[in-house]
Structure formats: structure tokens, C-alpha cells
XYZ file of C-alpha atoms in Angstrom:
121
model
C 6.671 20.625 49.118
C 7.809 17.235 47.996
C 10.751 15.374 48.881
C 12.574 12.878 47.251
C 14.577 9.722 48.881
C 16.755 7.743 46.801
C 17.981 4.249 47.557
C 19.579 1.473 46.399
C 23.227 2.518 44.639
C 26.530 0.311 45.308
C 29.129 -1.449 43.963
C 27.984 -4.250 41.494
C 30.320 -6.001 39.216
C 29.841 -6.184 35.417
C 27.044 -7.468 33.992
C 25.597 -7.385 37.060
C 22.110 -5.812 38.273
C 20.911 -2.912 40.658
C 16.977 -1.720 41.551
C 17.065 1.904 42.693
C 14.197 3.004 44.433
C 12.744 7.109 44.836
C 9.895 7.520 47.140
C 8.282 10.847 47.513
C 6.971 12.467 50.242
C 4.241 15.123 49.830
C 1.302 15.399 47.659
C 2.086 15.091 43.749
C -0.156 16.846 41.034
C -2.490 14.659 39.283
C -0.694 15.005 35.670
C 3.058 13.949 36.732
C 6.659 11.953 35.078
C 8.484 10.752 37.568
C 11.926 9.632 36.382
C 15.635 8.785 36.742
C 18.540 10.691 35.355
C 22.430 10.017 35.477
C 25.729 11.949 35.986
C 29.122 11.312 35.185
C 31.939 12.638 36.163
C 32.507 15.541 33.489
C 29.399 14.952 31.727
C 26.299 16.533 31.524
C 23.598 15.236 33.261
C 21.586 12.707 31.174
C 17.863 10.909 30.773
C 17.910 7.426 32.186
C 14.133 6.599 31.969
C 10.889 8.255 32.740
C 7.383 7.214 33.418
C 4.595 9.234 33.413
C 0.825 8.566 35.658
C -0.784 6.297 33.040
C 2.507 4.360 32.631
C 3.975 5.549 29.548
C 7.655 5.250 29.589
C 10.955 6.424 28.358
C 14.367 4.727 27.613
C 18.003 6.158 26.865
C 18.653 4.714 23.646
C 22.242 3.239 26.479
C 19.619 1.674 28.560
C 16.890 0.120 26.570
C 16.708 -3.626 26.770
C 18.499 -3.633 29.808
C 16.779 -1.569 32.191
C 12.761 -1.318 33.256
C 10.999 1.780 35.001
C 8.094 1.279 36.842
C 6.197 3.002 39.243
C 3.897 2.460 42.339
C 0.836 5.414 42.516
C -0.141 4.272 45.977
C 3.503 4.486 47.590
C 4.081 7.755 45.095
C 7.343 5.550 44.438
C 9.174 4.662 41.027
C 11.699 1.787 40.695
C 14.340 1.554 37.701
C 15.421 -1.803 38.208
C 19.178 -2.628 36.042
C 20.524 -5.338 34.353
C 23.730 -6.089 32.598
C 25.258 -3.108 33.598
C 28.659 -1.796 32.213
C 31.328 0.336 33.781
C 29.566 2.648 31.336
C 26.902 3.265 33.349
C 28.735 4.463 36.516
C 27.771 7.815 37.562
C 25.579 9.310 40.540
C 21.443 8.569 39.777
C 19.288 11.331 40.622
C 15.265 10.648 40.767
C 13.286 13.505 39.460
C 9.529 14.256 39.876
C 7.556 17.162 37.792
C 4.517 17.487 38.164
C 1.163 19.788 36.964
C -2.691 20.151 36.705
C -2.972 20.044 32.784
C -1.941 16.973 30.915
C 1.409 17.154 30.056
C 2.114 20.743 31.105
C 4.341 20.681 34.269
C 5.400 23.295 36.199
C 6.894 21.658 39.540
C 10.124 20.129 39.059
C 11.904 18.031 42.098
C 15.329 16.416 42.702
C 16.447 13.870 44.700
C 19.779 14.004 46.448
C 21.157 11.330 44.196
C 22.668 7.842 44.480
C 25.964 6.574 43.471
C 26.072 3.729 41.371
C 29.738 2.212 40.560
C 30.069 -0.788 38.144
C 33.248 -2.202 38.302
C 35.155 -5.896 39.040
């Protein structure tokens, strides 16, 4: 079973910046995305960024330029580190993990608990 811990949410002023952090616990398939998705209040969950083993990566067309996934294999933690953020992009963070043994075929899918962000003066 893996687990998923979340850190790194707060209060940050406009235009400010933010670096979540989701480490997981547990062994991870070989073929894996691990990413970050956002909620809103009375939205629907959304796509922040996503990064798969070999690095490729994945932007919200409301995030590129401004924010950068990465990921550390030997920690089996991923980073989305935030900049110029905009009340806009207030809304709990959840890191998400899913994982298989084929190349882009997963069938494991985890959640983290998520984080609040709030970006506000």
C-alpha cells in the first residue's frame, strides 16, 4: 500500500510563491505519474501538473510559465514549486500517484490527504 504526505500549503500573498512537497511511502511500480491536482470550492477537481518516471511533464494551460514539477526517484518524492500566484489559484492541492508494470498502462491510483493553499493580501 502506498501512502501519500503532503506538505507545504499556507497563506502567501499575491504574486507570491509556494513549493509543495508529496512523499510516498511504500513501493511504487516501475512505470508511474506522480502528480498534483487542485480543488476549489464548487469546482471540480482539476490537473495542476504531472510528471511521469523518465521526467516527462504536464502543465494546466493556468499554470504554465509559472509553476515547475519535478520529482526525486530516490526519495519517491515530487515537488511543484509556485510562482506568481493569484487568488485564482486558491483551492486545497491534492498529490496523486498511479502507478503500473506496462508503460503507460496504470492501474494503482493514490491520493494524498490534500493541502490548502490560500493566496490572498
Amino acid at each position: 500500500q502506498v501512502q501519500l504526505v503532503e506538505s507545504g500549503g499556507g497563506l502567501v500573498q499575491p504574486g507570491g510563491s509556494l513549493r509543495l512537497s508529496c512523499a510516498a511511502s511504500g513501493s511504487i511500480f516501475r512505470f508511474n505519474v506522480m502528480g498534483w491536482y487542485r480543488q476549489a470550492p464548487g469546482k471540480q477537481r482539476e490537473l495542476v501538473a504531472s510528471i511521469t518516471q523518465d521526467g516527462g511533464t504536464n502543465y494546466a494551460d493556468s499554470v504554465k510559465g509559472r509553476s515547475i514539477i519535478s520529482r526525486d526517484n530516490a526519495k519517491n518524492t515530487v515537488y511543484l514549486q509556485m510562482n506568481s500566484l493569484r487568488p485564482e489559484d486558491t483551492a486545497v492541492y491534492y498529490c496523486n500517484v498511479q502507478d503500473g508494470v506496462l508503460p503507460g498502462t496504470y492501474i494503482r491510483d493514490y491520493w494524498g490527504q490534500g493541502t490548502q493553499v490560500t493566496v490572498s493580501s
